[in-house]
Coordinates of C-alpha atoms in Angstrom, one line a residue:
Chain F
X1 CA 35.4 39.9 88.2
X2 CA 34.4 41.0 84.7
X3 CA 34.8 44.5 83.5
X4 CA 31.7 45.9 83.1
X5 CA 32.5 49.6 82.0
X6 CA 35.9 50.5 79.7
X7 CA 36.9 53.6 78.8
X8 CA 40.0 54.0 76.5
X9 CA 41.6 57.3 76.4
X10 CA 38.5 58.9 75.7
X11 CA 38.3 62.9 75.1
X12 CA 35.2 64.6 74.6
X13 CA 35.9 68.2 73.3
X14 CA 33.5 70.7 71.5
X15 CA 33.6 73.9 69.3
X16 CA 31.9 77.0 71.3
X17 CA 31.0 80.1 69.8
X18 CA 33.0 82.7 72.2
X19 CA 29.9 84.6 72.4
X20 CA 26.6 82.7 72.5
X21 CA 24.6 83.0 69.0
X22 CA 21.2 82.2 70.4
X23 CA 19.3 83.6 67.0
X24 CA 19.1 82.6 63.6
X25 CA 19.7 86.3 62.5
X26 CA 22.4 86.8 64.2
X27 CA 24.5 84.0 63.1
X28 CA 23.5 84.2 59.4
X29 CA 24.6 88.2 59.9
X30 CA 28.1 87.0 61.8
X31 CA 28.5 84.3 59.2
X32 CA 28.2 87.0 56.5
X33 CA 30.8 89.3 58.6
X34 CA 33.3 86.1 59.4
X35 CA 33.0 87.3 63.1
X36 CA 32.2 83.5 64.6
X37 CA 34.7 82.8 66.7
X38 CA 35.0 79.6 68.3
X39 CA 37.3 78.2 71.0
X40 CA 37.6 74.4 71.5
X41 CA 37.1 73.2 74.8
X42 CA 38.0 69.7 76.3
X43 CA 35.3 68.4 78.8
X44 CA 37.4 65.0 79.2
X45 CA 40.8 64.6 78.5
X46 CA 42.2 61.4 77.3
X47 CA 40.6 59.3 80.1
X48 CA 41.1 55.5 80.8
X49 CA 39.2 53.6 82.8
X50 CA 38.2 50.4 83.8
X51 CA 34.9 49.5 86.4
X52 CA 34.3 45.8 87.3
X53 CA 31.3 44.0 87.6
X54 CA 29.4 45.0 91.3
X55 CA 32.2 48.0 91.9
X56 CA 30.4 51.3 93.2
X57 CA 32.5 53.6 92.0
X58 CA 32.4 57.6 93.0
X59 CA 33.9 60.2 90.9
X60 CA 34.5 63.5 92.6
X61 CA 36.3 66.5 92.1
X62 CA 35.1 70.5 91.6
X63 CA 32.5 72.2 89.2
X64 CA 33.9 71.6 86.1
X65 CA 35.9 69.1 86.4
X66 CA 34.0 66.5 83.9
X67 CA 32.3 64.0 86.4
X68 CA 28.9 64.9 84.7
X69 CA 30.3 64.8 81.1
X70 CA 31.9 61.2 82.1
X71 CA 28.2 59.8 83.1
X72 CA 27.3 61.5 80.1
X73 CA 29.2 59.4 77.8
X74 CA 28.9 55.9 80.0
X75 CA 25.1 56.6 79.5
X76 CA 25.7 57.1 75.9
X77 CA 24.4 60.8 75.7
X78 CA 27.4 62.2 74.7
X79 CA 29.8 60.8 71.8
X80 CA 33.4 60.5 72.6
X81 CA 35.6 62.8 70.3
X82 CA 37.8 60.4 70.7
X83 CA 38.4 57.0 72.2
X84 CA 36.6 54.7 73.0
X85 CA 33.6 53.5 75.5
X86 CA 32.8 49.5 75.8
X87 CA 29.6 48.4 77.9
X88 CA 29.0 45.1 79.0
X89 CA 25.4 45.6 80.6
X90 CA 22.4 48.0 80.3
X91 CA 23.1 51.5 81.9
X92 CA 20.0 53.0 83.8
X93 CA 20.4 56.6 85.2
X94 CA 18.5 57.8 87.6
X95 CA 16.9 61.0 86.1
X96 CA 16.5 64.0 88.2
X97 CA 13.7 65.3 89.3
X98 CA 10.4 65.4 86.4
X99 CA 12.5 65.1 83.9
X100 CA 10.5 62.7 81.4
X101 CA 7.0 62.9 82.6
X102 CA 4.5 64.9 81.4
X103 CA 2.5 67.0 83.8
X104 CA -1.0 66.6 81.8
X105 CA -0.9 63.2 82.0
X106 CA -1.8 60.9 84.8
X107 CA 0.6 59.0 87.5
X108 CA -0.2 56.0 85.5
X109 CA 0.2 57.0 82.3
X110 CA 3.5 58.6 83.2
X111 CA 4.6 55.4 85.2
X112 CA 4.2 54.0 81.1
X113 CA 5.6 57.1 79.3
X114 CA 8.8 56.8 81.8
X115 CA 9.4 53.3 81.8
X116 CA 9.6 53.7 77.7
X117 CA 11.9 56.3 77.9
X118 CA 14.4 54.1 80.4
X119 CA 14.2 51.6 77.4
X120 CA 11.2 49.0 79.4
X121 CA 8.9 47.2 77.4
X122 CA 5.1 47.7 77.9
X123 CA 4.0 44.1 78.6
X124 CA 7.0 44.1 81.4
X125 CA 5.7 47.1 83.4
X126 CA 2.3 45.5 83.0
X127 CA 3.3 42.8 85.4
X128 CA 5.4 45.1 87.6
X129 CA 3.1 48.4 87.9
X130 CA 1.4 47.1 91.5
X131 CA 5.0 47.2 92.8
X132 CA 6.3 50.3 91.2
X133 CA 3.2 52.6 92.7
X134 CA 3.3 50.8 96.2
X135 CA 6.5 51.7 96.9
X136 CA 6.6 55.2 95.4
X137 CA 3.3 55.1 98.0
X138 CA 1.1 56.9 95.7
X139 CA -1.9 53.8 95.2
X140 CA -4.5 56.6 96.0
X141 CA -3.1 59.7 93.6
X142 CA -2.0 57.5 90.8
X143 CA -4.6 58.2 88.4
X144 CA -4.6 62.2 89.5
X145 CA -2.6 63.9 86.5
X146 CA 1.0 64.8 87.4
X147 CA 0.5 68.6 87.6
X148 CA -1.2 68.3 91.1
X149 CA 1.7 66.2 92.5
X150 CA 4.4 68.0 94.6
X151 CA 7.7 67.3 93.4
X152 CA 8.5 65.2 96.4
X153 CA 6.2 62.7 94.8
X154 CA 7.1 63.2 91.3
X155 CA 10.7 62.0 92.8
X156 CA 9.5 59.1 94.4
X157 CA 7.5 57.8 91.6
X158 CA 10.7 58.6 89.0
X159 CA 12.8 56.4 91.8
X160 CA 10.7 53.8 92.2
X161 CA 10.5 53.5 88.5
X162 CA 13.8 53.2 87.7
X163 CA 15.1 51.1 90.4
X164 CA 12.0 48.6 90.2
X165 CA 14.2 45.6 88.3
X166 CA 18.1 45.5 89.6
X167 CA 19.9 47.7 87.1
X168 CA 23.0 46.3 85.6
X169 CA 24.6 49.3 85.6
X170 CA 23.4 52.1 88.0
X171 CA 24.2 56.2 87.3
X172 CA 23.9 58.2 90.2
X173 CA 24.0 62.0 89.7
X174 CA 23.8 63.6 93.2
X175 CA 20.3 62.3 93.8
X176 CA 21.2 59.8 96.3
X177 CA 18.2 60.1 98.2
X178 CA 14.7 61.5 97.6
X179 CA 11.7 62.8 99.5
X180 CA 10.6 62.9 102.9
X181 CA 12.9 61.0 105.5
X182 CA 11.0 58.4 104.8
X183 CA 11.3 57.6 101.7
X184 CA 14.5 58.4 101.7
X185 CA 15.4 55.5 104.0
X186 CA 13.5 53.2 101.6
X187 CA 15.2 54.4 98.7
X188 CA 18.8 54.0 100.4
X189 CA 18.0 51.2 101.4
X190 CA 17.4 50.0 97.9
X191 CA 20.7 51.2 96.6
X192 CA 22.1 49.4 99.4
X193 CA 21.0 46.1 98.4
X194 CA 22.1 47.1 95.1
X195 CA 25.2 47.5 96.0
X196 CA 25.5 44.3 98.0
X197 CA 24.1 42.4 95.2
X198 CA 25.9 43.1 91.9
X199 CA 24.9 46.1 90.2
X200 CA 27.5 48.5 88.8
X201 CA 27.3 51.4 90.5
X202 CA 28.7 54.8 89.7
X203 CA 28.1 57.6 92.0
X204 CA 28.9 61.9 91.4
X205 CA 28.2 63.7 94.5
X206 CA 29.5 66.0 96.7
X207 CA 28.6 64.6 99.6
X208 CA 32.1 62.9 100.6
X209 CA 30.0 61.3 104.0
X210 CA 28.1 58.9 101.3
X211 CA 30.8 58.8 98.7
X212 CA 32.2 57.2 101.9
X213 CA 29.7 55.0 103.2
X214 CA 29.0 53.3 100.0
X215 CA 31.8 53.6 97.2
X216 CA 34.4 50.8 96.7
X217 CA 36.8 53.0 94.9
X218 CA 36.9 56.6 94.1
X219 CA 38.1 58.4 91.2
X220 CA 39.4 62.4 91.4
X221 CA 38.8 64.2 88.6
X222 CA 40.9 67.5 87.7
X223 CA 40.2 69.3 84.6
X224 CA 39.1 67.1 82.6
X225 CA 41.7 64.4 83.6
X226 CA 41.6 61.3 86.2
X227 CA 43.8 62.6 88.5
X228 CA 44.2 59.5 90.9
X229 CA 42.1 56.8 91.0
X230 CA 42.0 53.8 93.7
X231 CA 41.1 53.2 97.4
X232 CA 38.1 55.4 98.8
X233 CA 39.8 56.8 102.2
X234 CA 42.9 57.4 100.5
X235 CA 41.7 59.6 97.6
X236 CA 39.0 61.2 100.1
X237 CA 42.0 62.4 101.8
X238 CA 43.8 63.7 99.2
X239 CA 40.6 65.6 97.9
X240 CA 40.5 67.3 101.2
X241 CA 44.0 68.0 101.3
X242 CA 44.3 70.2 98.1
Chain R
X1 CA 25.4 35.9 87.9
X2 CA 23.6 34.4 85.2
X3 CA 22.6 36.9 82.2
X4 CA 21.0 34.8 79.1
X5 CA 21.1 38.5 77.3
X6 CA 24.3 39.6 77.4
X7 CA 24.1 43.6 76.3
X8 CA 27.1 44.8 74.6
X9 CA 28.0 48.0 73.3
X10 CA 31.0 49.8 71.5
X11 CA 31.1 53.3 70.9
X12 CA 33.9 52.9 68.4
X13 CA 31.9 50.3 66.6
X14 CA 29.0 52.4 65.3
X15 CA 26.8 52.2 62.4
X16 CA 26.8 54.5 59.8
X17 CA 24.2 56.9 61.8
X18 CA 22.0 57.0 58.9
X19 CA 21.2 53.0 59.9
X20 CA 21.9 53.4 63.5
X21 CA 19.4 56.0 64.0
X22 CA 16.8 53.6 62.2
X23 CA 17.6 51.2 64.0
X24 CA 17.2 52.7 67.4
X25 CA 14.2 54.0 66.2
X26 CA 12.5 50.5 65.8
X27 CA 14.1 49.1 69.0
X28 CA 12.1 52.4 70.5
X29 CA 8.5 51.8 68.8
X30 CA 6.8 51.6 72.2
X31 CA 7.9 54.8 73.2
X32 CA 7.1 56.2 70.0
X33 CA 3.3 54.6 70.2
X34 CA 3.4 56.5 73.4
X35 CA 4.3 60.1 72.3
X36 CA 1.5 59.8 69.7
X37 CA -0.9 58.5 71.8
X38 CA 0.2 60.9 74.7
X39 CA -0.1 63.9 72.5
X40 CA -3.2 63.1 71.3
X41 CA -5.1 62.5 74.8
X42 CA -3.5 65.7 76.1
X43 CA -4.7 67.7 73.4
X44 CA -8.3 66.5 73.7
X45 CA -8.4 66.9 77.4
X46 CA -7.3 70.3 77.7
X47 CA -10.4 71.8 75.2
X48 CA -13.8 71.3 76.2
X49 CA -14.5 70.3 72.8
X50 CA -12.0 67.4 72.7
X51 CA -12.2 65.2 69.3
X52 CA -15.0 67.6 67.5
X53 CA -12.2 70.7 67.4
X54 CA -9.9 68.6 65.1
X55 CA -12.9 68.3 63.0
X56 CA -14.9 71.4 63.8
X57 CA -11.4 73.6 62.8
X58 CA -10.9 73.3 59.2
X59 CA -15.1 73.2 59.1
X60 CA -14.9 76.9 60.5
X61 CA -12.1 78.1 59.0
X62 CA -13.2 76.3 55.2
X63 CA -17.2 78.3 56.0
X64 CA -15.5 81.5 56.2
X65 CA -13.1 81.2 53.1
X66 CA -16.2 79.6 51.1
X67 CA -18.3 83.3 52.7
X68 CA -15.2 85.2 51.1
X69 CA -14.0 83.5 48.2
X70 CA -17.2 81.1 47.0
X71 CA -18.4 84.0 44.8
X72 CA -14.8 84.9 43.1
X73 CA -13.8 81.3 41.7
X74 CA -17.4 80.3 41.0
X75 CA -16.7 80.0 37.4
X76 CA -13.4 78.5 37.9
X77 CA -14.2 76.1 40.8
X78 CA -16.8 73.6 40.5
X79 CA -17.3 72.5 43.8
X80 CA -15.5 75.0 46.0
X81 CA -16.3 73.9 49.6
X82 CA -14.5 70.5 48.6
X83 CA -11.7 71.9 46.4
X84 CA -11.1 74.0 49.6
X85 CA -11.2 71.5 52.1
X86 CA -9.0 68.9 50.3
X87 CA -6.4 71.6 49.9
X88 CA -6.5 72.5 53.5
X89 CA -6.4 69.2 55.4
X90 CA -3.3 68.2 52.6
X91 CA -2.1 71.7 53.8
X92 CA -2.7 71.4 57.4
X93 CA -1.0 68.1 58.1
X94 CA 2.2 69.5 56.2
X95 CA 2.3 72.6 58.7
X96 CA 1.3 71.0 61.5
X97 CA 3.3 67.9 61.7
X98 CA 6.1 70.4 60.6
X99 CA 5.9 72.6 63.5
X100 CA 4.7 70.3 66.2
X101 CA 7.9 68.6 65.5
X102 CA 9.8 71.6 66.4
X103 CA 8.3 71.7 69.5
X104 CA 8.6 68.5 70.4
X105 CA 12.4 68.4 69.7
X106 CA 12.9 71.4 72.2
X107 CA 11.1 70.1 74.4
X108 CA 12.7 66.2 74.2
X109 CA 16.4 68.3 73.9
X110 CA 16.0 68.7 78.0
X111 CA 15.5 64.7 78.1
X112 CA 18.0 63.8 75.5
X113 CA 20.4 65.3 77.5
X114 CA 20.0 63.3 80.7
X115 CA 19.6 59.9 79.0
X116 CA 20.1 58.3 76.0
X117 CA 17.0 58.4 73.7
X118 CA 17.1 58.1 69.3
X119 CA 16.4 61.3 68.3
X120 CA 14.9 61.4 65.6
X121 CA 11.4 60.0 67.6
X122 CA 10.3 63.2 68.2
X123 CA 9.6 64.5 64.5
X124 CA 8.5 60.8 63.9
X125 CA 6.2 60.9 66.8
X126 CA 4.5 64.4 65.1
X127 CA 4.5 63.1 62.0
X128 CA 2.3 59.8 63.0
X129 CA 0.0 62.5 65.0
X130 CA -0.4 64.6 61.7
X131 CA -1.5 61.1 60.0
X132 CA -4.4 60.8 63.0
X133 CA -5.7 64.2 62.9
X134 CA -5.8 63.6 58.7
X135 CA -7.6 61.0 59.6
X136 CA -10.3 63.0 61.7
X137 CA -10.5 65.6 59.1
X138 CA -11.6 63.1 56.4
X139 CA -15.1 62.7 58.6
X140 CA -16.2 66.6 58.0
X141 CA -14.9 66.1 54.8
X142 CA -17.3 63.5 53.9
X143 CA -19.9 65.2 55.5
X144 CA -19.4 68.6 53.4
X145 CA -19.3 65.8 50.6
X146 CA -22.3 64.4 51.0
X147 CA -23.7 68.5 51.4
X148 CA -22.7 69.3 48.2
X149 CA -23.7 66.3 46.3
X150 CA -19.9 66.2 45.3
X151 CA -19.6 62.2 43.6
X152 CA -17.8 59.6 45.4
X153 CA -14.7 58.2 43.3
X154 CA -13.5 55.1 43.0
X155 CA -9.9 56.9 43.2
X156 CA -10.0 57.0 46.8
X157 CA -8.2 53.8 46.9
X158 CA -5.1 56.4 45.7
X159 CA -5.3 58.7 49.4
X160 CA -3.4 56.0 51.0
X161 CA -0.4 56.4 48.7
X162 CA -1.0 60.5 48.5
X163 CA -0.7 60.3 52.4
X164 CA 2.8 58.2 52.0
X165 CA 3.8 60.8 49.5
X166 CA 2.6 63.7 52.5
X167 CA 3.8 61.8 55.1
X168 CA 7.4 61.6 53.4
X169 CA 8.0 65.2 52.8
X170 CA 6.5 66.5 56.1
X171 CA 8.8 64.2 58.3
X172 CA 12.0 65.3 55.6
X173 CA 10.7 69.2 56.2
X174 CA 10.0 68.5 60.1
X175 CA 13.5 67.0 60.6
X176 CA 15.7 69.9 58.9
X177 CA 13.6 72.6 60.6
X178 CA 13.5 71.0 64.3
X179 CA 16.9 70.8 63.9
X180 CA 17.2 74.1 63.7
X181 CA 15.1 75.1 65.8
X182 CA 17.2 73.8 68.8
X183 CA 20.1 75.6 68.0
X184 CA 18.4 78.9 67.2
X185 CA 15.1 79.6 69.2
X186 CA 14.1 82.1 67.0
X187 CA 13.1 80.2 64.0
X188 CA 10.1 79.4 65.4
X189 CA 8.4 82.5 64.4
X190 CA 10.5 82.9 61.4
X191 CA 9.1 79.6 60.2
X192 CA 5.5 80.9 60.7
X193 CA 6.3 83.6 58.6
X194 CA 7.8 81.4 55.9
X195 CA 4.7 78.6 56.2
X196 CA 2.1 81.7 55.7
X197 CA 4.1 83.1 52.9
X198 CA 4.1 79.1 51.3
X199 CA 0.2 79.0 51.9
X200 CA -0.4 81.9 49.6
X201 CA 2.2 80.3 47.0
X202 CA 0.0 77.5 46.9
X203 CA -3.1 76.8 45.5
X204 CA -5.0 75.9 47.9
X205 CA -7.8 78.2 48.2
X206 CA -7.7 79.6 44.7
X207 CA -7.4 77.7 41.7
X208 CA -4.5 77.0 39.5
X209 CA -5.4 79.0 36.5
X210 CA -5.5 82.2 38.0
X211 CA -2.0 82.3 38.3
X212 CA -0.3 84.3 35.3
X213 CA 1.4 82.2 33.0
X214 CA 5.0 83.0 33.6
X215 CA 4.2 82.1 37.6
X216 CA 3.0 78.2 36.0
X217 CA 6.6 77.4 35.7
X218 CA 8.2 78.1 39.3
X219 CA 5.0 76.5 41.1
X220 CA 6.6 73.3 39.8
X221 CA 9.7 74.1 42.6
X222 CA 6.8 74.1 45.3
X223 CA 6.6 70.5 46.5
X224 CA 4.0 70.9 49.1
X225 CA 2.0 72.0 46.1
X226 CA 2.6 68.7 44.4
X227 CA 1.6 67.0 47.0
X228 CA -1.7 68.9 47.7
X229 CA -2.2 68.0 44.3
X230 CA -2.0 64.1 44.5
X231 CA -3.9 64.3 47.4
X232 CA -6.7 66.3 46.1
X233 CA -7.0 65.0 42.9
X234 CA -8.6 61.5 43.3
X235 CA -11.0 62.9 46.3
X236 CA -11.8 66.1 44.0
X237 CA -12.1 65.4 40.1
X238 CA -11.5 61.9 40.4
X239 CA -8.7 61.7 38.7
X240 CA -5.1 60.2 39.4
X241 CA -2.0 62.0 39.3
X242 CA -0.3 61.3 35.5
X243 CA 2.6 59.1 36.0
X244 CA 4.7 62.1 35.6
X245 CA 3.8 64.0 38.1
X246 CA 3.5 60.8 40.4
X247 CA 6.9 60.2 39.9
X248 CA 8.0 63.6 40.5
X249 CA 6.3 64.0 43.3
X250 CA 7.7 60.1 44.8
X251 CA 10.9 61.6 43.7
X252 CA 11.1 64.7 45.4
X253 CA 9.2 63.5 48.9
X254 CA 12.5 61.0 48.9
X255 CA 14.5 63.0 48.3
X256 CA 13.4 65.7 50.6
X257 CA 13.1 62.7 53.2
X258 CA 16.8 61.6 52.5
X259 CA 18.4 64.8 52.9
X260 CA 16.3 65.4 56.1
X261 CA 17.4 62.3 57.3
X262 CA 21.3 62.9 56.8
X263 CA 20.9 66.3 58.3
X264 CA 19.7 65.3 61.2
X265 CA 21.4 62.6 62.1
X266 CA 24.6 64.5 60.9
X267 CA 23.9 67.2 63.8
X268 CA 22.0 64.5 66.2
X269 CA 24.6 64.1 68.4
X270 CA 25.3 67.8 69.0
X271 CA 22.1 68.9 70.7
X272 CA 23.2 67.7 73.8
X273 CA 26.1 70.4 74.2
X274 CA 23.0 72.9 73.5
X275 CA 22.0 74.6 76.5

C-alpha cells in the first residue's frame, strides 16, 4: 500500500498576544508603551506520521489536544512551523454545517458556489447536479434561496456535495452523520462504502462507538504530541484507562 | 486503483508566496467568476430597484452637489454635471472595491479557516465587482452627456487603460486594508473616516485651481487623485494624460499593487489563527 498522507516532525506553534488586542487603537497605543506581550504556544509538537492508501484513521484525545490543528494542516489550512506535510491525493473536508453557502442565494446556485469552493470545476457539476440534489432530497426546494432552509437541509445538501465523486482523501471533523435518521443512514452508508473502497479516511470525534466501528487504526493525541499510535481496540483502551 | 492525475503536494516545497498565491489564484478562476457574479445578483435582488440603483446613485447624489456647488465653480468649471460625475464614478470604484473587499475578507476568514481556499480571491473578487458597477455608471454618464451637449472624444479609447491604472491601485489599497481589517475589527470605521477625509483632499467636486498654491505640491502624494485624473481627462476635456503624469501614475498604481501584494501574502497564512 502506498502512503498517501506524510507528516515529518511537523510543529505548528504561534505567537499570542497574552491579552487579546481586538482594536486597532489599542495595539498602536501598547505598541507605543512596549506592553505586547506574547507567549508562544505549540498546537503540534514535532509530529510524524504516516497514513496509507484506503486506511481510516481516527485521531482522538481531549480538547486541546491538536487533533483539529492536525486536519488543519493535512487540509493545507494551516502552515507547518516546521516540518514537513507530503500529499499524494486531493484532500476533501467535509465542512460543517453552512459554512460556504450563501443564504441569499438559491440551493442551486449554492450547490455551484460550494462545489468551487471544494476545488470542482463548473462543467463537472454540470453533469453531476441531478445526483447531488436527489440525494440531499431537496429536487422540490432547490431553487428556494438558502435562508428558508432549516439547517438540517443545509447539512444534507453540504454532504451530498462533497461526497458526490469518491474523495481521495476524506477529513472528518465530528460530523459523521447529518440530519434526520434518515439521512443519516444514507450518508453512513456512503462513508461506508468509502471506506470499503479506497478512500483515505481520517476521522476526529469523540464518539469512541464509531471511531470503533469504522477506524483501521487510531492515533492518541496528548498535548500536542502522538502519544501512541497503532491498533484501534488497543489504543481505545488505553484512552479509557487514563 | 488507477489515477491518470496523480496530485502531489509538498508543504516544504513552496513557491515563493508571492507566485504561489498567483498561481492558486488562476487554478481558482471559477470560483472567483462566482463571487463576482454572486455578489452582484445578491445585491440586485435585495432592492426593489435592482440594476437602476447602481445607476440611479451617483445620478442623485451628482443632482444634489450640482443644486449646491453648480453656482460656485461656474466660472471655473465648464461643464460641471460631467466634471462631477467623472470624478465620482473614478471615486466611487476606488472606495467601494476598497471596502467591499474588507468585508469580504471577514467574511471568507470563517471559510478560510475550515478549508483551504487562495486568499487573496476575496479582494480580487471586489475588485472585478467595482469594474461592473464602473461599467453601469458609464450609462447615466452618457445620458447626463448627451443632457449637457458635453462633446464626445475620440479619447475614450484611453478609459480602458485609466480603468487598468484604477483597477491596480484599488486592488493594492483593498489588499493592505482587508488585511487589516481581520486582525483589528475596528478599522472598518476608522477607514470610513480616513476615505471621507481623502474625498475632500481630492478634487473631485471642486476644481483644481481653487486649491492655494502651496497645497498644488502635496496633491501630487494623493494617488487616487492621479488616477481620477487619467480617468477624467479623456471623457471630460478630451485630453490624454502627458506622458509624465501617465507614467507616474503606471508607476505608483504598481507599485501600490506590489507592496499590497507582498503584504498580504506575507500575513496570508496567519488569518487562520485569528478568531
Amino acid at each position: 500500500m502506498s502512503t498517501m498522507i506524510s507528516l515529518e516532525n511537523v510543529t505548528v506553534s504561534y505567537q499570542h498576544a497574552v491579552e487579546h488586542v481586538a482594536s486597532f487603537k489599542e495595539y498602536i497605543i501598547r505598541k507605543l508603551k512596549n506592553k505586547m506581550k506574547y507567549e508562544y504556544f505549540h498546537a503540534l509538537n514535532n509530529v510524524s506520521l504516516d497514513v496509507s492508501e484506503g486506511e481510516v484513521l481516527g485521531l482522538i484525545g481531549r480538547n486541546g489536544a491538536g487533533k483539529s490543528t492536525l486536519l488543519k494542516v493535512i487540509a493545507k489550512v494551516l502552515k507547518p512551523t516546521q516540518g514537513k506535510l507530503r500529499l499524494h491525493g486531493r484532500v476533501f473536508p467535509l465542512l460543517e454545517l453552512g459554512a460556504g453557502f450563501d443564504p441569499e442565494l438559491t440551493g442551486r446556485e449554492n450547490v455551484y458556489l460550494n462545489s468551487a469552493i471544494l476545488g470542482f470545476k463548473k462543467a463537472d457539476i454540470n453533469k453531476r447536479f441531478d445526483r447531488i440534489v436527489e440525494f440531499a432530497g431537496l429536487e422540490e426546494f432547490i431553487d428556494a434561496p438558502v435562508r428558508n432552509y432549516s439547517t438540517g437541509m443545509v447539512s444534507r445538501l453540504g454532504f451530498s456535495i462533497a461526497t458526490d465523486v469518491q474523495p481521495e482523501i476524506l477529513i472528518i471533523d465530528e460530523v459523521l452523520s447529518v440530519g434526520d435518521s434518515e439521512f443519516q443512514k444514507k450518508s453512513e452508508s456512503r462513508i461506508q462504502t468509502f471506506c470499503h473502497s479506497g478512500t483515505t479516511i481520517l476521522l476526529v470525534s469523540h464518539d469512541l462507538d464509531s471511531v470503533k466501528k469504522i477506524c483501521h487504526r487510531v492515533a492518541l493525541l496528548e498535548h500536542g504530541q502522538i502519544k501512541a499510535v497503532g491498533n484501534t481496540d488497543v489504543i481505545l483502551d488505553q484512552y479509557k484507562s487514563t | 486503483m488507477t489515477k491518470r492525475h496523480r496530485y502531489y503536494y509538498d508543504s516544504s516545497r513552496r513557491l515563493n508566496p508571492l507566485f504561489a498565491e498567483l498561481r492558486e489564484l488562476v487554478r481558482y478562476r471559477e470560483l472567483l467568476q462566482l463571487l463576482i457574479v454572486n455578489s452582484i445578483k445578491t445585491r440586485y435582488k435585495r432592492s426593489a430597484l435592482g440594476v437602476f440603483w447602481t445607476m440611479l446613485n451617483p445620478l442623485l447624489y451628482m443632482t444634489v452637489m450640482v443644486i449646491v456647488f453648480n453656482h460656485l465653480f461656474r466660472f471655473q468649471v465648464a461643464n460641471y454635471p460631467v466634471y462631477l460625475l467623472t470624478g465620482l464614478i473614478a471615486w466611487n470604484f476606488f472606495s467601494q472595491t476598497t471596502s467591499q473587499a474588507m468585508n469580504n475578507l471577514i467574511w471568507g476568514s470563517t471559510l478560510i479557516k475550515k478549508i483551504y481556499l487562495p486568499r487573496s480571491i476575496f479582494a480580487v473578487a471586489a475588485t472585478g465587482n467595482g469594474i461592473i458597477n464602473l461599467l453601469l455608471a458609464c450609462i447615466p454618464l452618457s445620458v447626463i452627456m448627451i443632457f449637457t451637449h458635453q462633446p464626445i472624444y475620440m479619447t475614450w479609447w484611453f478609459v480602458p487603460v485609466s480603468l487598468l491604472i484604477l483597477s491596480a491601485i484599488s486592488l493594492g489599497v483593498a489588499l493592505i486594508v482587508s488585511m487589516i481589517a481581520v486582525f483589528f475589527t475596528d478599522i472598518l470605521d476608522l477607514y470610513q473616516i480616513l476615505l471621507q477625509a481623502l474625498f475632500y483632499l481630492t478634487p473631485i467636486m471642486y476644481p483644481e485651481e481653487i486649491l492655494p498654491a502651496w497645497a498644488h505640491k502635496y496633491l501630487i502624494l494623493n494617488p487616487v487623485y492621479d488616477v481620477v485624473k487619467v480617468f477624467r481627462g479623456p471623457i471630460y476635456s478630451g485630453q490624454l494624460p502627458s506622458f509624465q503624469a501617465l507614467c507616474y501614475a503606471f508607476f505608483a498604481a504598481f507599485f501600490i499593487l506590489l507592496f499590497g501584494w507582498w503584504f498580504f501574502t506575507r500575513k496570508a497564512d496567519q488569518i487562520v489563527y485569528r478568531i
